[in-house]
mmCIF file of C-alpha atoms in Angstrom:
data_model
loop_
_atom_site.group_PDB
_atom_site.id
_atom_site.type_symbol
_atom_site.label_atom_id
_atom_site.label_comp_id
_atom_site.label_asym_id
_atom_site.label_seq_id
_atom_site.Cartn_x
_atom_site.Cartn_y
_atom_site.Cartn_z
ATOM 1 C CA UNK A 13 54.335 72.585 -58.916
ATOM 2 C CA UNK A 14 56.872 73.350 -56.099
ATOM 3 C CA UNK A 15 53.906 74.562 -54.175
ATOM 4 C CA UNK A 16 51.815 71.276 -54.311
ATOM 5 C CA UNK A 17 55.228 69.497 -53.106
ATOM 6 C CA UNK A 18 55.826 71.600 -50.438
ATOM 7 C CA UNK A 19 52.196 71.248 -49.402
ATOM 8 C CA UNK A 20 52.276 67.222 -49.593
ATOM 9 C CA UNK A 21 55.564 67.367 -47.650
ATOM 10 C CA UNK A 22 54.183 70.111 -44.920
ATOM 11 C CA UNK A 23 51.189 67.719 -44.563
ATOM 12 C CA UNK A 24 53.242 64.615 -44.147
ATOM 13 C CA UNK A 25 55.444 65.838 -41.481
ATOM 14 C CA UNK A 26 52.102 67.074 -39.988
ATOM 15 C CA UNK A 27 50.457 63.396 -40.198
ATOM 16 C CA UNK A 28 54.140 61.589 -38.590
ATOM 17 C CA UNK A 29 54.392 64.410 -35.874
ATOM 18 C CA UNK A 30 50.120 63.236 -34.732
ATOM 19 C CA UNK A 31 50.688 59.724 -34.997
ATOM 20 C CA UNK A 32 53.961 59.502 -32.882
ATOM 21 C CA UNK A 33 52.330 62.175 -30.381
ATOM 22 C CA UNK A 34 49.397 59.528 -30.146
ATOM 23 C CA UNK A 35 51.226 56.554 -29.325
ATOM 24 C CA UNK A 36 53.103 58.432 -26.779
ATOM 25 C CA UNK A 37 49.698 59.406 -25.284
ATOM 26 C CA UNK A 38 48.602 55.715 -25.532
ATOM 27 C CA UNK A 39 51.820 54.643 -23.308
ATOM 28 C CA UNK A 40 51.170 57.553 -20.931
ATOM 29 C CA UNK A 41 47.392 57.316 -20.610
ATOM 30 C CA UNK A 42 44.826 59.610 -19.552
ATOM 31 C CA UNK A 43 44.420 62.405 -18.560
ATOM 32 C CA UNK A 44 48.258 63.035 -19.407
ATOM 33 C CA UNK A 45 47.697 61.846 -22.808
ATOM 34 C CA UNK A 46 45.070 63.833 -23.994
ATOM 35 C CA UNK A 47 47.338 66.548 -22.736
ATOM 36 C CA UNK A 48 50.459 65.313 -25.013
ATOM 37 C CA UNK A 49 48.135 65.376 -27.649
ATOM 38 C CA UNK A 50 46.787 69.108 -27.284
ATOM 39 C CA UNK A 51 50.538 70.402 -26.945
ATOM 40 C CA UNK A 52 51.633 68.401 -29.959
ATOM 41 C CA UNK A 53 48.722 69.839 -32.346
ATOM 42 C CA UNK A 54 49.402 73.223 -30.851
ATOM 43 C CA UNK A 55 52.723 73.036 -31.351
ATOM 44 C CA UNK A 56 52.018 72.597 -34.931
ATOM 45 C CA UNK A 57 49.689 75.195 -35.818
ATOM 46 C CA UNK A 58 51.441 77.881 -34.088
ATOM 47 C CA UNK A 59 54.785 76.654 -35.646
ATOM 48 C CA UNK A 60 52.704 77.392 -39.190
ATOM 49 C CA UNK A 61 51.464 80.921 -37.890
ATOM 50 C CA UNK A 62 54.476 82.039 -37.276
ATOM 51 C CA UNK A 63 55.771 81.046 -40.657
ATOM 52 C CA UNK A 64 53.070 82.395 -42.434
ATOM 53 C CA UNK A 65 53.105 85.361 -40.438
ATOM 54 C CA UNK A 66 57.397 85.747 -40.475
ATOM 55 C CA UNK A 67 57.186 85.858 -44.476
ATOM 56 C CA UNK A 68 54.692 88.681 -44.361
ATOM 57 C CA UNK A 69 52.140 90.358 -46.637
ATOM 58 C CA UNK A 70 48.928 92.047 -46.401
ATOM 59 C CA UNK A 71 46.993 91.123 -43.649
ATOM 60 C CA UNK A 72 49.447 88.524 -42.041
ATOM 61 C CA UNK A 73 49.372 90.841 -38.656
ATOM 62 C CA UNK A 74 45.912 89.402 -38.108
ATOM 63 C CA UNK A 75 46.378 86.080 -39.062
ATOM 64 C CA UNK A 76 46.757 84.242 -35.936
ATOM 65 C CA UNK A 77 43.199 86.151 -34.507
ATOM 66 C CA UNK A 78 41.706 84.296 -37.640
ATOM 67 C CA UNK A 79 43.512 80.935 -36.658
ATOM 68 C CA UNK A 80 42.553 80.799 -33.666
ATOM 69 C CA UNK A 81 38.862 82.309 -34.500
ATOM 70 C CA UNK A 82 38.595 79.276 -37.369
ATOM 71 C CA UNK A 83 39.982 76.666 -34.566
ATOM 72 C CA UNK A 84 37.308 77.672 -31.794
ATOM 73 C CA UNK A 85 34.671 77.396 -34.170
ATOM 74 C CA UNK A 86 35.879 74.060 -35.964
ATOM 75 C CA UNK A 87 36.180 72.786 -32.279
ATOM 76 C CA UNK A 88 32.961 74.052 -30.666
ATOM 77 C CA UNK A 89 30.911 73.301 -33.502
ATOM 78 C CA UNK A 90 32.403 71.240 -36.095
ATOM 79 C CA UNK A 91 34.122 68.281 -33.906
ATOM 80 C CA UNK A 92 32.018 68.627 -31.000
ATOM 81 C CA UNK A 93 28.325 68.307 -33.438
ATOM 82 C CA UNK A 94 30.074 64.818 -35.458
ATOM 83 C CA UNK A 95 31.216 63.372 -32.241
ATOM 84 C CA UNK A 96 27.222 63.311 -30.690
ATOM 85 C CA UNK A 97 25.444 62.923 -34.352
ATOM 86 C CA UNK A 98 28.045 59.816 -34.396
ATOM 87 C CA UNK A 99 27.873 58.511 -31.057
ATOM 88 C CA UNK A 100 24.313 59.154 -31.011
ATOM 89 C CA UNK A 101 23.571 56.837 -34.282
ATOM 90 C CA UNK A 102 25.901 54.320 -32.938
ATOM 91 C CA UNK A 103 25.418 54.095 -29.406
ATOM 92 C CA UNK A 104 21.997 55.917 -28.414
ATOM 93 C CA UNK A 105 23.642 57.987 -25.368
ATOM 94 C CA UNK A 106 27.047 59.039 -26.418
ATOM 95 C CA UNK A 107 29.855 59.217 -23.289
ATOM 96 C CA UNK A 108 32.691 61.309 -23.176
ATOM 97 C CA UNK A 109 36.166 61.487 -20.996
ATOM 98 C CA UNK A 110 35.872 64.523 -18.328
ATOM 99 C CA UNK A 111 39.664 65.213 -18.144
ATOM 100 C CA UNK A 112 40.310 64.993 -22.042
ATOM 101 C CA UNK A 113 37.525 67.169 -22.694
ATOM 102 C CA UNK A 114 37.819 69.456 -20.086
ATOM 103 C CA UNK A 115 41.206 69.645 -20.721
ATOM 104 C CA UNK A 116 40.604 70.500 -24.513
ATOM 105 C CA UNK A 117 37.534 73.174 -23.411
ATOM 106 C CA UNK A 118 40.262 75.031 -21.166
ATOM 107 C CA UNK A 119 42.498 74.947 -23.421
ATOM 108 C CA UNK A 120 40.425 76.416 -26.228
ATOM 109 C CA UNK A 121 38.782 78.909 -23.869
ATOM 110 C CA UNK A 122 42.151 80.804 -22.837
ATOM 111 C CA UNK A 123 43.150 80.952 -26.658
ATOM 112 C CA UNK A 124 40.054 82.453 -27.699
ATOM 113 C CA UNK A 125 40.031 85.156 -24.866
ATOM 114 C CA UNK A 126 43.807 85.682 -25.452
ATOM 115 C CA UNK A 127 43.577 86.349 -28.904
ATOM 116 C CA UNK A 128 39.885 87.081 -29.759
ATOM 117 C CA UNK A 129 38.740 89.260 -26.757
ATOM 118 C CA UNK A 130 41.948 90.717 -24.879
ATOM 119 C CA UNK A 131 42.798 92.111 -28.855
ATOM 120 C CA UNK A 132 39.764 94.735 -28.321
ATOM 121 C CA UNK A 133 40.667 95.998 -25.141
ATOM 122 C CA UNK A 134 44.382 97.040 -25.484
ATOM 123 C CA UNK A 135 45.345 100.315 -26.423
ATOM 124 C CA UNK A 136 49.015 99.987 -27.822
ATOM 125 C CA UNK A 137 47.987 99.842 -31.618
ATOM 126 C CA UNK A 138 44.479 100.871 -33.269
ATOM 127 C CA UNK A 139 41.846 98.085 -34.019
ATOM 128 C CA UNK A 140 41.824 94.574 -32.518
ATOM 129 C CA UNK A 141 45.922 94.225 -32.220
ATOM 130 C CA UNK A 142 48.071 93.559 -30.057
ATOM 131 C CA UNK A 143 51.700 95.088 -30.143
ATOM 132 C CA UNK A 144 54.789 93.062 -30.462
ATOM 133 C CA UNK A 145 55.279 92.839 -27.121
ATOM 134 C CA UNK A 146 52.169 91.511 -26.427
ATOM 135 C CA UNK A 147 52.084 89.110 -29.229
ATOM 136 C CA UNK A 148 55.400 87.394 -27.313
ATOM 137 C CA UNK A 149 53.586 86.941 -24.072
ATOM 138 C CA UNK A 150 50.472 85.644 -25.577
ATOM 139 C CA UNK A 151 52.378 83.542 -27.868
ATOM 140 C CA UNK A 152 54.567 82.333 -25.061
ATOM 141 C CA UNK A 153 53.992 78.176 -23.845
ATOM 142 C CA UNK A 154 52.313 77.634 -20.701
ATOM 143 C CA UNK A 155 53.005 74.456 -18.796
ATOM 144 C CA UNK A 156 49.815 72.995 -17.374
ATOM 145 C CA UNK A 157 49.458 73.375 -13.244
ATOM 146 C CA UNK A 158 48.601 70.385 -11.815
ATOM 147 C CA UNK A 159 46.872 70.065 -8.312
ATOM 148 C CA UNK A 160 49.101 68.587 -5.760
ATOM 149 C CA UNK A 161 47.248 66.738 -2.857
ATOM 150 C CA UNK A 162 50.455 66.970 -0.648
#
């Protein structure tokens, strides 16, 4: 029972945190507000990795690999196959925003080979791991660059 209330609760917060992150992205516009959006929902699910892995168990070291596995593939397939099956049925040719999605592809693209192919190349720790050092740096936030036409 304390479980399922925990879980409604966790997914509540979840729902508020999106829907104030997109109206701030509506008042900022785009391409800044697909940004706000990608750092809010990131945000998020690393904020529940790290809680799931902090309170341990077996197999909680590779947790975050699977995360991040699960999210490419939701993303690549899942999100990106509905959005042309829809706009497809709806509007014949389906358009799409450059900067949001090329800002989501990049962003998806560095966390896979962070966490999915870098993992097989290090030598620190057996397997696909990274040690705890490298775990910080990978888990570290990045600010976005921006070009400057100065």
């Amino acid at each position: 029972m304390l479980a399922t209330v925990i879980a409604v609760v966790l997914v509540g917060a979840v729902q508020t945190a999106v829907h104030h992150a997109e109206v701030v992205a509506h008042r900022v516009g785009e391409p800044f507000g697909s940004l706000v959006l990608a750092v809010a929902v990131t945000i998020i699910e690393v904020a529940l990795i790290v809680t799931l892995i902090a309170s341990g168990g077996e197999g909680s070291h590779s947790l975050a690999r699977d995360t991040v596995f699960a999210a490419v593939m939701i993303t690549a397939t899942g999100i990106v196959g509905i959005a042309l099956l829809v706009g497809a049925r709806r509007y014949g040719i389906p358009r799409f925003n450059p900067e949001g999605a090329g800002a989501a592809l990049a962003v998806v693209t560095t966390l896979a080979t962070l966490t999915l192919v870098l993992s097989t190349f290090t030598t620190s720790r057996p397997g696909p791991e990274f040690s705890p050092l490298q775990l910080g740096f990978a888990a570290a936030p990045r600010l976005p660059r921006t070009a400057c036409s100065c």
